[in-house]
Amino acid sequence: MGLADVTRSDVLAAVEEFDKLGRDAFLDKYGFGTARTYFLEVNGRRYDSKAIMGYAHGVSQGEFLRSGDFTGGEASVVHHLRRLGFVTRTHRNPPWTWDEVVLACALVRDNGWRWLTPNDPRVIELSELLQLYTTHPVEERGHDFRNPNGVARKTADIATQHPNYTGKPTNGGRYDREVLVAFLDRPVEMEQQAVAIRQAIVDESADPAEVADVDLDGLSAEEGRVLQRLHLRRERDPKLRRKVIEAYKRRHAVVACVACGFDFQKTYGERGADYIECHHRTPLHVSGPTRTRPEDLMLLCSNCHRMIHRSSPWLTPEELISLIERHRAD
């Protein structure tokens, strides 16, 4: 019998035994060391995931596994615990994304390009905001995820990258210097982006419906994923889409891509009637999270829409049309 045979009730029995003995006694009695990375969380308390699974195996299978009897980690123990409906946590925190670094950099800029301390109200407020950031799943967050100490540390990572800083830079993350340079080179644009990201996180936490899109997979666009998701969500509003198509049909004989002219109905018959995608003319970091009007959207075929969103920076509709015309002329 393997780990796959362990049931939810087996795990809860292990948790009960853990609570009865206490952590140190439980680990010592059943032959486990302390967990370094992955923990099971039940009712707000954390448990060493591998040790829990070893004991749980013995509850119904009759054999209590010790540490050397099986391999722990995400692919085995953590995967099965999640399949059983449990929440697992990692001791490590995920890397800071572009969105998060932009918000931290805005704090540093407002503080005269000096880092902030953990007890600063602005740091505490940003820490609370980042708890709402849905890009990082709960199970991938450490117990100290984006706490005030972590946010303050990130402001130091950014501040020590500033050209006027004379000391030794800290060992920061991937985007620290890149975001700092963007703020120095394009202050107005980056301020708009910071405001948009902040509002987008609040809006998305209130309505966290997932927007799946191939263009988000593996893409590290300058706008950041939270703005990309909201940008795609507003493009796909079905009521707005219908209004845009109806307005287009009043002015034109057919519904076609405004960039390349592709007409789905002409190619696919009635199956393609009124089939078209919408694209918002203005990226969120420029417009900010605003109420979208039908005139803000334009009709594109799926290919042209993908070409706009394919990489960062996104093409403007005018740039896409120019690209098509240039290559058609070759």
CSV table of C-alpha atoms in Angstrom, one decimal:
chain,number,residue,atom,x,y,z
A,1,MET,CA,0.0,0.0,0.0
A,2,GLY,CA,1.3,3.4,-0.9
A,3,LEU,CA,0.6,7.0,0.0
A,4,ALA,CA,-2.2,7.2,-2.5
A,5,ASP,CA,-4.2,4.9,-0.2
A,6,VAL,CA,-4.1,7.4,2.7
A,7,THR,CA,-7.5,8.9,3.3
A,8,ARG,CA,-8.6,12.3,4.6
A,9,SER,CA,-9.7,10.7,7.9
A,10,ASP,CA,-6.3,9.1,8.2
A,11,VAL,CA,-4.7,12.5,7.9
A,12,LEU,CA,-7.0,14.0,10.5
A,13,ALA,CA,-6.2,11.2,12.9
A,14,ALA,CA,-2.5,12.0,12.4
A,15,VAL,CA,-3.2,15.7,13.2
A,16,GLU,CA,-5.1,14.6,16.4
A,17,GLU,CA,-2.0,12.6,17.5
A,18,PHE,CA,0.3,15.5,16.7
A,19,ASP,CA,-1.8,17.8,18.8
A,20,LYS,CA,-1.9,15.3,21.7
A,21,LEU,CA,1.8,14.7,21.8
A,22,GLY,CA,3.1,18.1,20.7
A,23,ARG,CA,5.4,18.7,17.8
A,24,ASP,CA,8.7,17.6,19.3
A,25,ALA,CA,7.4,14.5,20.9
A,26,PHE,CA,5.5,13.5,17.8
A,27,LEU,CA,8.5,13.9,15.5
A,28,ASP,CA,10.8,12.1,17.9
A,29,LYS,CA,8.4,9.2,18.5
A,30,TYR,CA,7.6,8.5,14.8
A,31,GLY,CA,11.1,9.1,13.4
A,32,PHE,CA,10.9,12.4,11.6
A,33,GLY,CA,12.9,15.7,11.5
A,34,THR,CA,11.3,19.1,11.2
A,35,ALA,CA,9.9,20.1,7.8
A,36,ARG,CA,12.0,22.5,5.9
A,37,THR,CA,9.7,23.5,3.1
A,38,TYR,CA,6.1,22.1,3.1
A,39,PHE,CA,3.5,22.2,5.8
A,40,LEU,CA,0.0,21.0,6.2
A,41,GLU,CA,-2.4,23.7,7.6
A,42,VAL,CA,-5.5,22.7,9.5
A,43,ASN,CA,-7.6,25.3,11.4
A,44,GLY,CA,-4.8,27.8,11.2
A,45,ARG,CA,-2.2,25.5,12.6
A,46,ARG,CA,0.8,24.1,10.7
A,47,TYR,CA,2.0,20.5,10.7
A,48,ASP,CA,5.1,18.9,9.3
A,49,SER,CA,3.6,17.4,6.1
A,50,LYS,CA,5.9,14.4,5.7
A,51,ALA,CA,5.6,13.3,9.3
A,52,ILE,CA,1.8,13.6,9.2
A,53,MET,CA,1.7,11.5,6.1
A,54,GLY,CA,3.9,8.8,7.6
A,55,TYR,CA,1.7,8.5,10.6
A,56,ALA,CA,-1.5,8.7,8.5
A,57,HIS,CA,-0.3,5.8,6.4
A,58,GLY,CA,-0.4,3.6,9.5
A,59,VAL,CA,-3.8,4.5,10.6
A,60,SER,CA,-5.7,2.4,8.1
A,61,GLN,CA,-2.8,0.6,6.4
A,62,GLY,CA,-1.3,-0.8,9.5
A,63,GLU,CA,2.3,0.4,8.8
A,64,PHE,CA,3.5,3.7,10.2
A,65,LEU,CA,6.1,4.9,7.8
A,66,ARG,CA,9.3,6.6,9.0
A,67,SER,CA,11.2,9.4,7.3
A,68,GLY,CA,13.5,7.1,5.3
A,69,ASP,CA,10.7,4.9,4.0
A,70,PHE,CA,9.4,7.4,1.4
A,71,THR,CA,10.1,10.6,-0.4
A,72,GLY,CA,8.4,13.8,0.7
A,73,GLY,CA,8.0,17.0,-1.4
A,74,GLU,CA,5.5,18.6,-3.7
A,75,ALA,CA,5.2,15.7,-6.2
A,76,SER,CA,4.3,13.1,-3.6
A,77,VAL,CA,3.1,14.2,-0.1
A,78,VAL,CA,2.0,17.7,-0.9
A,79,HIS,CA,0.2,16.5,-4.1
A,80,HIS,CA,-1.8,13.9,-2.2
A,81,LEU,CA,-2.7,16.2,0.6
A,82,ARG,CA,-4.1,18.7,-1.9
A,83,ARG,CA,-6.0,15.9,-3.6
A,84,LEU,CA,-7.6,15.2,-0.3
A,85,GLY,CA,-8.7,18.8,0.0
A,86,PHE,CA,-6.2,20.0,2.5
A,87,VAL,CA,-4.3,23.3,2.4
A,88,THR,CA,-0.5,23.1,2.2
A,89,ARG,CA,1.9,25.9,2.8
A,90,THR,CA,5.5,26.4,1.8
A,91,HIS,CA,8.1,27.9,4.0
A,92,ARG,CA,9.5,29.8,1.1
A,93,ASN,CA,7.7,32.8,-0.4
A,94,PRO,CA,7.3,33.2,-4.2
A,95,PRO,CA,9.5,35.8,-6.0
A,96,TRP,CA,8.2,39.3,-6.2
A,97,THR,CA,6.4,40.0,-9.5
A,98,TRP,CA,6.6,43.1,-11.6
A,99,ASP,CA,3.3,44.4,-10.2
A,100,GLU,CA,4.5,44.0,-6.6
A,101,VAL,CA,7.8,45.7,-7.2
A,102,VAL,CA,6.1,48.6,-8.9
A,103,LEU,CA,4.0,49.2,-5.8
A,104,ALA,CA,7.1,48.9,-3.5
A,105,CYS,CA,9.1,51.3,-5.8
A,106,ALA,CA,6.3,53.9,-5.6
A,107,LEU,CA,6.8,53.9,-1.8
A,108,VAL,CA,10.5,54.3,-2.1
A,109,ARG,CA,10.0,57.2,-4.6
A,110,ASP,CA,7.5,58.9,-2.3
A,111,ASN,CA,10.1,58.5,0.5
A,112,GLY,CA,12.8,60.4,-1.3
A,113,TRP,CA,14.4,57.2,-2.7
A,114,ARG,CA,15.1,56.0,0.8
A,115,TRP,CA,14.0,52.6,2.2
A,116,LEU,CA,11.2,52.4,4.8
A,117,THR,CA,11.0,50.5,8.1
A,118,PRO,CA,8.6,47.7,9.0
A,119,ASN,CA,6.6,49.9,11.4
A,120,ASP,CA,6.0,52.6,8.8
A,121,PRO,CA,2.2,52.9,8.2
A,122,ARG,CA,2.8,52.9,4.5
A,123,VAL,CA,4.6,49.6,4.6
A,124,ILE,CA,1.9,48.1,6.8
A,125,GLU,CA,-0.8,49.3,4.3
A,126,LEU,CA,1.1,47.8,1.3
A,127,SER,CA,1.6,44.5,3.2
A,128,GLU,CA,-2.1,44.3,3.8
A,129,LEU,CA,-2.8,45.1,0.1
A,130,LEU,CA,-0.4,42.4,-1.2
A,131,GLN,CA,-2.3,39.8,0.9
A,132,LEU,CA,-5.1,40.4,-1.5
A,133,TYR,CA,-2.9,39.8,-4.6
A,134,THR,CA,-4.4,36.7,-6.3
A,135,THR,CA,-1.5,35.9,-8.5
A,136,HIS,CA,0.2,33.9,-5.7
A,137,PRO,CA,-2.1,31.0,-4.7
A,138,VAL,CA,-2.5,30.6,-0.9
A,139,GLU,CA,-0.8,27.2,-0.9
A,140,GLU,CA,2.4,28.8,-2.4
A,141,ARG,CA,2.7,31.4,0.3
A,142,GLY,CA,5.0,31.1,3.3
A,143,HIS,CA,3.8,32.0,6.8
A,144,ASP,CA,5.4,35.4,6.5
A,145,PHE,CA,4.2,36.2,3.0
A,146,ARG,CA,4.6,39.9,2.2
A,147,ASN,CA,4.6,40.8,5.9
A,148,PRO,CA,5.8,44.3,6.9
A,149,ASN,CA,9.4,43.0,7.4
A,150,GLY,CA,9.3,41.6,3.8
A,151,VAL,CA,7.9,44.7,2.3
A,152,ALA,CA,10.4,46.9,4.1
A,153,ARG,CA,13.2,44.6,2.9
A,154,LYS,CA,12.0,45.0,-0.7
A,155,THR,CA,12.1,48.8,-0.3
A,156,ALA,CA,15.8,48.5,0.7
A,157,ASP,CA,16.5,46.2,-2.3
A,158,ILE,CA,15.1,49.0,-4.5
A,159,ALA,CA,16.6,52.0,-2.7
A,160,THR,CA,20.1,50.5,-2.8
A,161,GLN,CA,19.9,50.1,-6.6
A,162,HIS,CA,19.4,53.9,-7.0
A,163,PRO,CA,22.3,55.6,-8.9
A,164,ASN,CA,22.8,58.1,-6.0
A,165,TYR,CA,23.2,55.3,-3.4
A,166,THR,CA,26.9,55.0,-2.5
A,167,GLY,CA,26.8,51.8,-0.4
A,168,LYS,CA,26.7,48.2,-1.4
A,169,PRO,CA,23.4,47.1,-3.0
A,170,THR,CA,21.4,44.3,-1.3
A,171,ASN,CA,20.8,41.0,-3.0
A,172,GLY,CA,17.4,41.8,-4.4
A,173,GLY,CA,15.1,40.2,-7.0
A,174,ARG,CA,14.7,40.0,-10.7
A,175,TYR,CA,12.7,43.2,-11.2
A,176,ASP,CA,14.2,45.6,-8.6
A,177,ARG,CA,16.6,47.5,-10.8
A,178,GLU,CA,14.4,47.2,-13.9
A,179,VAL,CA,11.5,48.8,-12.2
A,180,LEU,CA,13.6,51.5,-10.6
A,181,VAL,CA,15.1,52.5,-14.0
A,182,ALA,CA,11.5,52.6,-15.4
A,183,PHE,CA,10.5,55.0,-12.6
A,184,LEU,CA,13.5,57.2,-13.2
A,185,ASP,CA,13.1,57.3,-17.0
A,186,ARG,CA,9.3,57.4,-17.2
A,187,PRO,CA,8.0,58.8,-13.9
A,188,VAL,CA,4.5,59.8,-15.1
A,189,GLU,CA,3.8,56.5,-16.9
A,190,MET,CA,5.0,54.5,-13.9
A,191,GLU,CA,3.0,56.5,-11.5
A,192,GLN,CA,-0.1,55.7,-13.6
A,193,GLN,CA,0.9,52.1,-13.6
A,194,ALA,CA,1.2,52.0,-9.8
A,195,VAL,CA,-2.2,53.6,-9.3
A,196,ALA,CA,-3.7,51.2,-11.8
A,197,ILE,CA,-2.1,48.1,-10.2
A,198,ARG,CA,-3.2,49.2,-6.7
A,199,GLN,CA,-6.8,49.6,-7.8
A,200,ALA,CA,-6.8,46.5,-9.9
A,201,ILE,CA,-5.7,44.3,-6.9
A,202,VAL,CA,-8.6,45.7,-4.9
A,203,ASP,CA,-11.1,45.2,-7.8
A,204,GLU,CA,-9.9,41.7,-8.5
A,205,SER,CA,-10.0,40.6,-4.8
A,206,ALA,CA,-13.6,41.7,-4.8
A,207,ASP,CA,-14.4,39.7,-8.0
A,208,PRO,CA,-11.7,37.0,-8.3
A,209,ALA,CA,-13.2,35.2,-11.3
A,210,GLU,CA,-10.2,33.7,-13.2
A,211,VAL,CA,-9.5,34.8,-16.7
A,212,ALA,CA,-7.7,32.0,-18.6
A,213,ASP,CA,-5.8,33.0,-21.7
A,214,VAL,CA,-2.9,31.5,-23.6
A,215,ASP,CA,-1.4,35.0,-23.9
A,216,LEU,CA,-0.8,35.0,-20.1
A,217,ASP,CA,1.1,31.7,-19.9
A,218,GLY,CA,4.8,32.3,-19.6
A,219,LEU,CA,4.4,36.0,-20.5
A,220,SER,CA,6.3,38.5,-18.4
A,221,ALA,CA,4.7,41.6,-19.8
A,222,GLU,CA,5.7,45.0,-18.6
A,223,GLU,CA,2.1,45.8,-17.5
A,224,GLY,CA,2.1,42.9,-15.0
A,225,ARG,CA,-0.3,40.0,-14.8
A,226,VAL,CA,-3.0,41.6,-12.6
A,227,LEU,CA,-3.5,44.4,-15.2
A,228,GLN,CA,-3.4,41.9,-18.1
A,229,ARG,CA,-6.1,39.8,-16.4
A,230,LEU,CA,-8.4,42.8,-15.9
A,231,HIS,CA,-7.6,44.0,-19.5
A,232,LEU,CA,-8.7,40.7,-20.9
A,233,ARG,CA,-11.8,40.6,-18.6
A,234,ARG,CA,-13.1,43.9,-19.8
A,235,GLU,CA,-12.5,42.9,-23.4
A,236,ARG,CA,-14.6,39.8,-22.9
A,237,ASP,CA,-17.7,41.4,-21.4
A,238,PRO,CA,-20.5,39.8,-23.4
A,239,LYS,CA,-22.9,42.7,-23.2
A,240,LEU,CA,-20.2,45.2,-24.3
A,241,ARG,CA,-19.2,42.9,-27.1
A,242,ARG,CA,-22.8,42.7,-28.5
A,243,LYS,CA,-23.1,46.5,-28.4
A,244,VAL,CA,-19.8,46.9,-30.3
A,245,ILE,CA,-20.9,44.4,-33.0
A,246,GLU,CA,-24.3,46.0,-33.3
A,247,ALA,CA,-22.7,49.5,-33.7
A,248,TYR,CA,-20.3,48.2,-36.3
A,249,LYS,CA,-23.1,46.5,-38.3
A,250,ARG,CA,-25.0,49.8,-38.5
A,251,ARG,CA,-22.0,51.4,-40.3
A,252,HIS,CA,-20.7,48.4,-42.3
A,253,ALA,CA,-22.2,45.7,-44.4
A,254,VAL,CA,-20.3,42.9,-42.7
A,255,VAL,CA,-18.6,42.1,-39.4
A,256,ALA,CA,-14.9,41.9,-40.1
A,257,CYS,CA,-11.5,42.4,-38.4
A,258,VAL,CA,-10.6,46.1,-38.6
A,259,ALA,CA,-7.0,45.2,-39.0
A,260,CYS,CA,-6.8,42.5,-41.6
A,261,GLY,CA,-10.4,42.4,-42.9
A,262,PHE,CA,-11.0,38.7,-42.1
A,263,ASP,CA,-14.8,37.9,-42.2
A,264,PHE,CA,-15.7,34.8,-40.3
A,265,GLN,CA,-19.1,34.5,-41.9
A,266,LYS,CA,-17.7,34.7,-45.4
A,267,THR,CA,-15.3,31.8,-44.6
A,268,TYR,CA,-17.5,29.6,-42.3
A,269,GLY,CA,-21.0,30.6,-43.3
A,270,GLU,CA,-23.7,31.0,-40.7
A,271,ARG,CA,-21.5,29.3,-38.1
A,272,GLY,CA,-19.2,32.3,-38.3
A,273,ALA,CA,-21.9,35.0,-38.2
A,274,ASP,CA,-21.1,37.8,-35.7
A,275,TYR,CA,-18.1,35.8,-34.5
A,276,ILE,CA,-15.3,38.3,-33.7
A,277,GLU,CA,-13.2,39.3,-30.7
A,278,CYS,CA,-13.0,42.7,-29.0
A,279,HIS,CA,-9.8,44.6,-28.1
A,280,HIS,CA,-9.6,47.5,-25.8
A,281,ARG,CA,-7.7,50.4,-27.4
A,282,THR,CA,-6.0,51.7,-24.2
A,283,PRO,CA,-3.9,49.5,-21.8
A,284,LEU,CA,-4.9,49.6,-18.2
A,285,HIS,CA,-1.7,51.2,-17.0
A,286,VAL,CA,-2.6,54.2,-19.2
A,287,SER,CA,-6.3,54.4,-18.6
A,288,GLY,CA,-6.4,53.1,-15.1
A,289,PRO,CA,-9.4,50.8,-14.1
A,290,THR,CA,-12.2,52.8,-15.7
A,291,ARG,CA,-15.7,52.0,-16.9
A,292,THR,CA,-15.4,50.6,-20.4
A,293,ARG,CA,-17.6,52.0,-23.1
A,294,PRO,CA,-18.4,50.4,-26.5
A,295,GLU,CA,-16.4,53.0,-28.3
A,296,ASP,CA,-13.3,52.0,-26.3
A,297,LEU,CA,-13.4,48.5,-28.0
A,298,MET,CA,-12.5,47.5,-31.6
A,299,LEU,CA,-13.2,44.3,-33.5
A,300,LEU,CA,-10.3,42.0,-34.3
A,301,CYS,CA,-10.0,38.4,-35.5
A,302,SER,CA,-8.4,36.0,-33.1
A,303,ASN,CA,-5.1,36.0,-35.0
A,304,CYS,CA,-4.7,39.8,-35.0
A,305,HIS,CA,-5.8,39.9,-31.3
A,306,ARG,CA,-3.1,37.3,-30.4
A,307,MET,CA,-0.5,39.3,-32.3
A,308,ILE,CA,-1.3,42.4,-30.3
A,309,HIS,CA,-1.0,40.6,-27.0
A,310,ARG,CA,1.8,38.2,-27.9
A,311,SER,CA,4.7,40.0,-26.3
A,312,SER,CA,5.6,43.1,-24.3
A,313,PRO,CA,5.1,45.9,-25.1
A,314,TRP,CA,1.7,45.2,-26.7
A,315,LEU,CA,1.2,46.6,-30.2
A,316,THR,CA,-1.2,49.5,-30.6
A,317,PRO,CA,-4.0,48.8,-33.2
A,318,GLU,CA,-2.3,51.3,-35.5
A,319,GLU,CA,1.1,49.5,-35.2
A,320,LEU,CA,-0.6,46.2,-36.0
A,321,ILE,CA,-2.4,47.6,-39.1
A,322,SER,CA,0.9,49.1,-40.3
A,323,LEU,CA,2.7,45.8,-39.8
A,324,ILE,CA,0.1,44.0,-41.9
A,325,GLU,CA,0.1,46.5,-44.7
A,326,ARG,CA,3.9,46.5,-44.8
A,327,HIS,CA,4.2,42.8,-45.1
A,328,ARG,CA,1.3,42.6,-47.6
A,329,ALA,CA,3.3,45.0,-49.8
A,330,ASP,CA,6.4,42.8,-49.7
